[in-house]
Structure formats: C-alpha cells, structure tokens
CSV table of C-alpha atoms in Angstrom, one decimal:
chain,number,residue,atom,x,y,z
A,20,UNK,CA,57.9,-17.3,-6.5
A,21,UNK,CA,56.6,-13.7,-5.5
A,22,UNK,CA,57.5,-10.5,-8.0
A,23,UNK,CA,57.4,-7.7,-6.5
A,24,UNK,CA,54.9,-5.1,-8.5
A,25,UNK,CA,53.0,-8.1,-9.8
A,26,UNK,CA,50.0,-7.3,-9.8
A,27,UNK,CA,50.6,-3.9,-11.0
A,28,UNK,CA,52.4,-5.2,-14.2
A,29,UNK,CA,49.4,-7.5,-14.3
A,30,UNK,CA,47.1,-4.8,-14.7
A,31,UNK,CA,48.9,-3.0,-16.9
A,32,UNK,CA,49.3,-5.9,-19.0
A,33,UNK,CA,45.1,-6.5,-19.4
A,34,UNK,CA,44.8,-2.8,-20.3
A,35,UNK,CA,47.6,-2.8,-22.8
A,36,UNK,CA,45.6,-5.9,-24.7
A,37,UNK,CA,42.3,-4.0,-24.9
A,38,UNK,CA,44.4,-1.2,-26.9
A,39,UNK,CA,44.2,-1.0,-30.7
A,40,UNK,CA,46.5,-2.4,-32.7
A,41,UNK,CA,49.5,-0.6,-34.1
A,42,UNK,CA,48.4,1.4,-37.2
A,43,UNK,CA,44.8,1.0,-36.6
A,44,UNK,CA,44.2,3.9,-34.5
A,45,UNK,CA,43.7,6.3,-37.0
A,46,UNK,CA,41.0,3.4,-38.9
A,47,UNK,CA,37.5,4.1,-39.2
A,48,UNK,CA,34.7,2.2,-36.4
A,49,UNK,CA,33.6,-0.8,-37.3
A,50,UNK,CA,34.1,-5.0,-37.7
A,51,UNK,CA,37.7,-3.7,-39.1
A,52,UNK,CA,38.4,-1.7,-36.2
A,53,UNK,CA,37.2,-4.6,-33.3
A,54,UNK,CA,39.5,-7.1,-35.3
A,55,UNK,CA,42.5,-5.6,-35.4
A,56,UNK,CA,45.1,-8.3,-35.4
A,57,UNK,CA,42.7,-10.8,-36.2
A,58,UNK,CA,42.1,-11.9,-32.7
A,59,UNK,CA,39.3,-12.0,-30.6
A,60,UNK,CA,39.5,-8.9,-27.8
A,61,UNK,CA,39.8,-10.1,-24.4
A,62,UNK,CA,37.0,-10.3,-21.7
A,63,UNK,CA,36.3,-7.1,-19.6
A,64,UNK,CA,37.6,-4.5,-22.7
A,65,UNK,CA,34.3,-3.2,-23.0
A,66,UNK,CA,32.6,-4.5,-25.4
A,67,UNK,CA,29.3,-5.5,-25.6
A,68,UNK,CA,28.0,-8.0,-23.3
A,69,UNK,CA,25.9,-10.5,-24.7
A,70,UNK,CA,22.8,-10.8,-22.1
A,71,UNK,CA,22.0,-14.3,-20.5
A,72,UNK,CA,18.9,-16.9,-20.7
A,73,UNK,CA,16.0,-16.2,-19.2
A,74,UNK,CA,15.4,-19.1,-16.4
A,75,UNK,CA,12.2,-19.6,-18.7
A,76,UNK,CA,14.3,-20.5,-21.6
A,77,UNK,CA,17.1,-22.2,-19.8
A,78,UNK,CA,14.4,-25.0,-18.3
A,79,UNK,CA,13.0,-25.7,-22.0
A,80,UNK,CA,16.7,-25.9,-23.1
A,81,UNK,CA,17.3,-28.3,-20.5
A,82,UNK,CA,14.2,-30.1,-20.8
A,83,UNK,CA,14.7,-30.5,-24.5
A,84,UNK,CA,18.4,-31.7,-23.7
A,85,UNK,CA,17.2,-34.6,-21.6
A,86,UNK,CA,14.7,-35.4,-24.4
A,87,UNK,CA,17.9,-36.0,-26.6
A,88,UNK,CA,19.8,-38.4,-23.3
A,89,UNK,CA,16.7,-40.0,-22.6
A,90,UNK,CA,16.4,-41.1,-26.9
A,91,UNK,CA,20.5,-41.5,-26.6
A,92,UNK,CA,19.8,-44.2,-23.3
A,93,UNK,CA,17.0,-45.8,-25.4
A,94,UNK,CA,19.4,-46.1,-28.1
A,95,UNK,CA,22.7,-47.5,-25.8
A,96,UNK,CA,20.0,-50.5,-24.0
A,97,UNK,CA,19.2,-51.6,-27.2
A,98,UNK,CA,23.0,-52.1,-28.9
A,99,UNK,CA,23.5,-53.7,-25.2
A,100,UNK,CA,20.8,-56.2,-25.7
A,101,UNK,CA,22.2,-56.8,-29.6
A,102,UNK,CA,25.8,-57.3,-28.6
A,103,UNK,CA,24.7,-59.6,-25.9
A,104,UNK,CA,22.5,-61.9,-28.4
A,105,UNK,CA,25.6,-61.4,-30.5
A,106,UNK,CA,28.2,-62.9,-27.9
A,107,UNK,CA,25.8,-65.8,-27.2
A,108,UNK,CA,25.1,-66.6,-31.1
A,109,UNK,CA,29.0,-67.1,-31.4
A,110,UNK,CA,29.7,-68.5,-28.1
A,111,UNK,CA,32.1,-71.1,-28.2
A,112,UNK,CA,32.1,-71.5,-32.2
A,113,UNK,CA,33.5,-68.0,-33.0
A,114,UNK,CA,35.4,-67.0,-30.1
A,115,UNK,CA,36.8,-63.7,-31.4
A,116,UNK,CA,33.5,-62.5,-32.6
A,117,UNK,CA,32.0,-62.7,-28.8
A,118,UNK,CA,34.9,-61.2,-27.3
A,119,UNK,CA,34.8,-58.4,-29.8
A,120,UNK,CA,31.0,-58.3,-29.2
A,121,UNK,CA,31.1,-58.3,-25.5
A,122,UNK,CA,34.1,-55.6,-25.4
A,123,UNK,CA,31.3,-53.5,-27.2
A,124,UNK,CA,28.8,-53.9,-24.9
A,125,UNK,CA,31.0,-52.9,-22.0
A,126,UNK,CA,32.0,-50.1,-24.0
A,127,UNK,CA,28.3,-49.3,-24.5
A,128,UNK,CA,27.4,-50.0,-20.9
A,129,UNK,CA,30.4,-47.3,-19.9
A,130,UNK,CA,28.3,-44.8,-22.3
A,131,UNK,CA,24.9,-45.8,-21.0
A,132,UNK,CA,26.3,-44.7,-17.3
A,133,UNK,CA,27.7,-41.7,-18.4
A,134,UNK,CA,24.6,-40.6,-20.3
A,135,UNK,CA,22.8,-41.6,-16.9
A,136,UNK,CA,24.9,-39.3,-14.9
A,137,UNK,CA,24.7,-36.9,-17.2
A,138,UNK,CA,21.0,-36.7,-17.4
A,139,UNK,CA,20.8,-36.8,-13.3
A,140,UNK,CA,22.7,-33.8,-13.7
A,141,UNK,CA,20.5,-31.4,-15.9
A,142,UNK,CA,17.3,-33.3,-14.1
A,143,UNK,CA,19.3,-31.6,-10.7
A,144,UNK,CA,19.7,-28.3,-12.6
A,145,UNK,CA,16.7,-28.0,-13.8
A,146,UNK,CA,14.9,-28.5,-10.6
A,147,UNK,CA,16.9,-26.2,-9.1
A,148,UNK,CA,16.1,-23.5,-11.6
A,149,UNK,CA,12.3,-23.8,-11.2
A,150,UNK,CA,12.5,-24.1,-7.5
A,151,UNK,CA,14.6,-20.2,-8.1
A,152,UNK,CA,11.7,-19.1,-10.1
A,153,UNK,CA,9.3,-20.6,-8.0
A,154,UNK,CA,10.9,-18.9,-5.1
A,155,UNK,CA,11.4,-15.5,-6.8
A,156,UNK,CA,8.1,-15.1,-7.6
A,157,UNK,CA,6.7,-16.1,-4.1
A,158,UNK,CA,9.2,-13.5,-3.6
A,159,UNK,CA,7.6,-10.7,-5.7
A,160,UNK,CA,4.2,-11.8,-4.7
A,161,UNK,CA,5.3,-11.1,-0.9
A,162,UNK,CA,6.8,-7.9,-1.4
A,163,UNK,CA,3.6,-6.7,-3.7
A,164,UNK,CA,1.3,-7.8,-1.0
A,165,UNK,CA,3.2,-5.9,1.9
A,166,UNK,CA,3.6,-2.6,-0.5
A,167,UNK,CA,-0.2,-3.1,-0.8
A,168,UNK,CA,-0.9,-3.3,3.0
A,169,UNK,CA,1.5,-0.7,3.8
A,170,UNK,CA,-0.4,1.7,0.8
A,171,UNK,CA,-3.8,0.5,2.8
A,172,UNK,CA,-2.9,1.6,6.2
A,173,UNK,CA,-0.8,4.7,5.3
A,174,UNK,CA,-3.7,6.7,6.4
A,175,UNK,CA,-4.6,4.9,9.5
A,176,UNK,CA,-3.6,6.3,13.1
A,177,UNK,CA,-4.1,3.6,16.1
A,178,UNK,CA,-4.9,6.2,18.3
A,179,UNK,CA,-7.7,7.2,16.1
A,180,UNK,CA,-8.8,4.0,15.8
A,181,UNK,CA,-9.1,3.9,19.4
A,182,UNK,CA,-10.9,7.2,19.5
A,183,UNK,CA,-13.4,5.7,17.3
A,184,UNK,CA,-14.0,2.9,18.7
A,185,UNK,CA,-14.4,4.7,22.2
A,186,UNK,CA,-16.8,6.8,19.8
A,187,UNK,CA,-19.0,3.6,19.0
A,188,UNK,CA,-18.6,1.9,22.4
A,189,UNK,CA,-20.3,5.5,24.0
A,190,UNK,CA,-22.5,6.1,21.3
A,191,UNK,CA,-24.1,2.6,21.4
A,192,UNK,CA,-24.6,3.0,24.9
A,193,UNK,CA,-26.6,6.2,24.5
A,194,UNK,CA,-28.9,4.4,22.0
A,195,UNK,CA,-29.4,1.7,24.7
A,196,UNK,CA,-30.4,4.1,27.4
A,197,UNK,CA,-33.0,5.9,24.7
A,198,UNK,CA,-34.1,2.5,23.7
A,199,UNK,CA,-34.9,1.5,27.8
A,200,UNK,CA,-36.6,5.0,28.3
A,201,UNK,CA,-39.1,5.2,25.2
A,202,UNK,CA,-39.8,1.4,26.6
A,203,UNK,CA,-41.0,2.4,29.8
A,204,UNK,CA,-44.6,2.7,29.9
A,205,UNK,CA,-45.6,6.6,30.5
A,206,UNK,CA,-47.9,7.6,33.2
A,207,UNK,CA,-49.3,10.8,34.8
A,208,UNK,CA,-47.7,10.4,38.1
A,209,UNK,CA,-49.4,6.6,38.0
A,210,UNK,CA,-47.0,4.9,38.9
A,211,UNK,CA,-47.6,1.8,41.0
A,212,UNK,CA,-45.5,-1.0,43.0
A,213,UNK,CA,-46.1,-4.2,41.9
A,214,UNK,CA,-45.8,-5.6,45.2
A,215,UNK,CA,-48.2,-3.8,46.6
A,216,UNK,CA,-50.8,-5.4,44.3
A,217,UNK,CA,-49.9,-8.3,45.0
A,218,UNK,CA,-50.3,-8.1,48.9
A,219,UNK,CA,-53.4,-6.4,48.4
A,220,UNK,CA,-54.8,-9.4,46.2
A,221,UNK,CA,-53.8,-11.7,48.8
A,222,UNK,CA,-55.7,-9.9,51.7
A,223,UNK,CA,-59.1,-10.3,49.1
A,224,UNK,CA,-58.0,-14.0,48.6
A,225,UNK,CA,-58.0,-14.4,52.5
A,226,UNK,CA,-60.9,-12.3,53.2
A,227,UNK,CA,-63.3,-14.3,50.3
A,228,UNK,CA,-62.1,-17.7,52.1
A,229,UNK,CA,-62.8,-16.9,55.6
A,230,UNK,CA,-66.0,-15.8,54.3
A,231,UNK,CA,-66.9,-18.5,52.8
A,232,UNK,CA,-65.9,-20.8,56.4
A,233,UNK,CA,-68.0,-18.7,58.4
A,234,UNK,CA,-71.4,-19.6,56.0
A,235,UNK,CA,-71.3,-23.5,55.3
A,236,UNK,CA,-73.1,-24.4,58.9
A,237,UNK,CA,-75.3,-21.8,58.6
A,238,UNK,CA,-77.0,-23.3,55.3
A,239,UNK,CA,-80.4,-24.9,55.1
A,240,UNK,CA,-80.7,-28.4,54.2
A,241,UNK,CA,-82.8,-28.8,50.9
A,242,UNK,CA,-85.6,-31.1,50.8
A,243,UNK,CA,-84.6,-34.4,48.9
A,244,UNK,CA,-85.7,-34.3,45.3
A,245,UNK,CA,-88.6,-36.8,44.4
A,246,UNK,CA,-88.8,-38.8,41.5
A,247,UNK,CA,-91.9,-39.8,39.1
A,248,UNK,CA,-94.0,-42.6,40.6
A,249,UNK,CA,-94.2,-45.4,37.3
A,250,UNK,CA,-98.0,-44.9,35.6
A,251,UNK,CA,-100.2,-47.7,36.1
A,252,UNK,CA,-102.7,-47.3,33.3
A,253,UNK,CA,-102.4,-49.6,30.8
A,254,UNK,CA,-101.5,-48.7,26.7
A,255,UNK,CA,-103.7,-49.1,23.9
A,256,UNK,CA,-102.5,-51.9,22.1
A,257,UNK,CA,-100.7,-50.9,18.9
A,258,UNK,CA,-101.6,-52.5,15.8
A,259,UNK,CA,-98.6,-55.4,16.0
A,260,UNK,CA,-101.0,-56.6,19.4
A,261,UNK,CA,-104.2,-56.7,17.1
A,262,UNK,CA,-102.7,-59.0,14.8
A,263,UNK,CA,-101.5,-61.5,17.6
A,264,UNK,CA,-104.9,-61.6,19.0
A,265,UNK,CA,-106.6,-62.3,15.7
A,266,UNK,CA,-104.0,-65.1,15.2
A,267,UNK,CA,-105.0,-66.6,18.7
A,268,UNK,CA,-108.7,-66.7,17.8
A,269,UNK,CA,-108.4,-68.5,14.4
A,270,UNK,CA,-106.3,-71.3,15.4
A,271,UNK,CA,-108.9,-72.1,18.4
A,272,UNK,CA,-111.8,-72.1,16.0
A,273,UNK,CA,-110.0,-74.8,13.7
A,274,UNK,CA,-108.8,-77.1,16.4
C-alpha cells in the first residue's frame, strides 16, 4: 500500500535517529556522547568510516582461508573413510551401529560438498581480484606510458619536421653535387673525348696491319741453316780402353 509523503517521513525518520539522545545534548564529546542510549548509531550519520582492504590483503586473506577449507576437506575424507570401515566392521552383527555410522558419513559427505563449494567460491574471488589488480596496473602502466609520450612530443611540430627533413633531403644533395665536382679530374682546357681516342687508335691498328700485308712477298728467302758435319778422327783411348787391351794380351800369352 502507497502513503502518500512516504518518503519524506522516511527521511525524516533516518535524520531524527542520527540525533542525540534526550538529555545528552548538553554532555561533553566523547565514547559517552557516541553511545547515547546505548545503541549503536545507524549507517550514513556521519561517523567515521572505517577504510576497506587493500586488494593485496584481501588475496592473502582469501588465500589463507582456503588453506583452512583445503585442511577442513582433508579432515571430512578422512572421518568418510573411518565411518565407512566402521559400517563394514559391524555389518550385519551390529546393525544399529552401521546405520548410525553410515548416517554420519552422509552427514559428513553433505559437509565435504559444502566445503567444496565453498572453496570454489573464494578460489573464483580470488582470481577475480588479481585479474582487477592485474588489470589496474596494466592500467596505470598505459596511462604513464601515454603521459610520457605526450610529455616527449609536446615540443614537436609536423610541419617542422617536414621542414627539416626537406632541410636534409636538399642539403644531402648539395654534398653529392660537391662530392661529383671535386671528383672530376681538373684540366687546363684539356679536355678530351674518349671516343675520339678510340677511333683514332683504330685507324693506327688498321694502318700497322695493312702495312704489314703489303711486306710479306716482298721478303728474301734466308739461306737454310747448316748443321755440323760428325768428326771422323778418332779419340785417344781413355784409361778404361788400356786396361781391356792389357787383359787381351795376357790371356793369349797363357793359352
């Protein structure tokens, strides 16, 4: 049901609890004066706001809570495996005791998946707060880079950045001109064609070889060469043909 002026008397309702106490107005500041009835003051009365984790100290906190689930899980599997051996030691003998026994490991099987949940949960949040920071601080790390580019080319102008690179184009091809006119050999008015020679070198060339066709027939013949005629006059034997002839002799005065 709508009242009319509700939220009005709501309003003034919230601002009315954030007021003193009666009697307590004229009371000194302090823990006696925040008190007043007793009660706690309401949210949004202006008082002092108590500042939040850091997402640094809310992943150790959850880290440190899935330390104590993941001990807790380790804890349930085990009294699941005891209250099974349980049921089976008193199996048909004991009856009640393996009912009892297997009622408690459904009811610690019912914990086990609740403490699974509730660890898929933090492992969620957690993740999720380091993919924040992560992303924040890529973040930061962006903005810091395009402040620094923007402070790097604050003083640059593209058009005189094309000026000065029309600057360098024309100045390097000043320096190539001077570099192709000191390498030009320097004459006093010597200067010669190139073809020229050569058509000059070739007129020599023809002139040598007709020449030289016009003077073969006209050549001589030259006399054949003669050769040593082989001596005739005999050696003096050396000493080896003195020996032989001595050897001759003896043997036809023994036989």
């Amino acid at each position: 049901m709508h009242v009319p002026g509700g939220s009005a008397l709501s309003g003034s309702l919230a601002a009315a609890a954030c007021l003193p106490p009666p009697g307590k107005e004229e009371r000194g500041a302090g823990p006696e004066r925040e008190r007043g009835w007793g009660l706690p003051r309401p949210s949004g009365c202006g008082g002092k706001k108590e500042k939040g984790p850091t997402p640094e100290e809310a992943i150790q906190k959850l880290k440190d809570t899935e330390k104590i689930l993941i001990k807790k899980q380790e804890f349930l599997e085990q009294r699941i495996q005891q209250e099974l051996q349980m049921a089976k030691k008193h199996g048909i003998k004991n009856k009640r005791a393996a009912l009892q026994a297997l009622r408690r490991k459904k009811r610690l099987e019912q914990q086990l998946a609740q403490t699974d949940g509730t660890l898929s949960t933090l492992e969620f949040q957690r993740e999720a707060i380091e993919n924040a920071t992560t992303n924040a601080e890529v973040v930061r790390t962006m903005e810091l880079a395009a402040q620094g580019m923007k402070k790097a080319y604050q003083d640059m102008d593209i058009d005189k950045v094309d000026e000065l690179m029309a600057d360098i184009t024309e100045q390097q091809e000043v320096a190539q001109q001077i570099s192709d006119a000191i390498s030009q050999p320097v004459g006093f008015g010597d200067v010669v064609d190139e073809d020229e020679l050569l058509e000059e070198l070739e007129e020599l060339e023809q002139e040598e070889l007709a020449r030289d066709l016009l003077t073969v027939g006209d050549k001589e013949e030259e006399p054949p060469i003669e050769l040593p005629s082989v001596p005739s006059i005999h050696l003096p034997a050396g000493p080896a043909d003195e020996d032989e002839e001595a050897l001759k002799q003896l043997a036809e005065w023994v036989s």
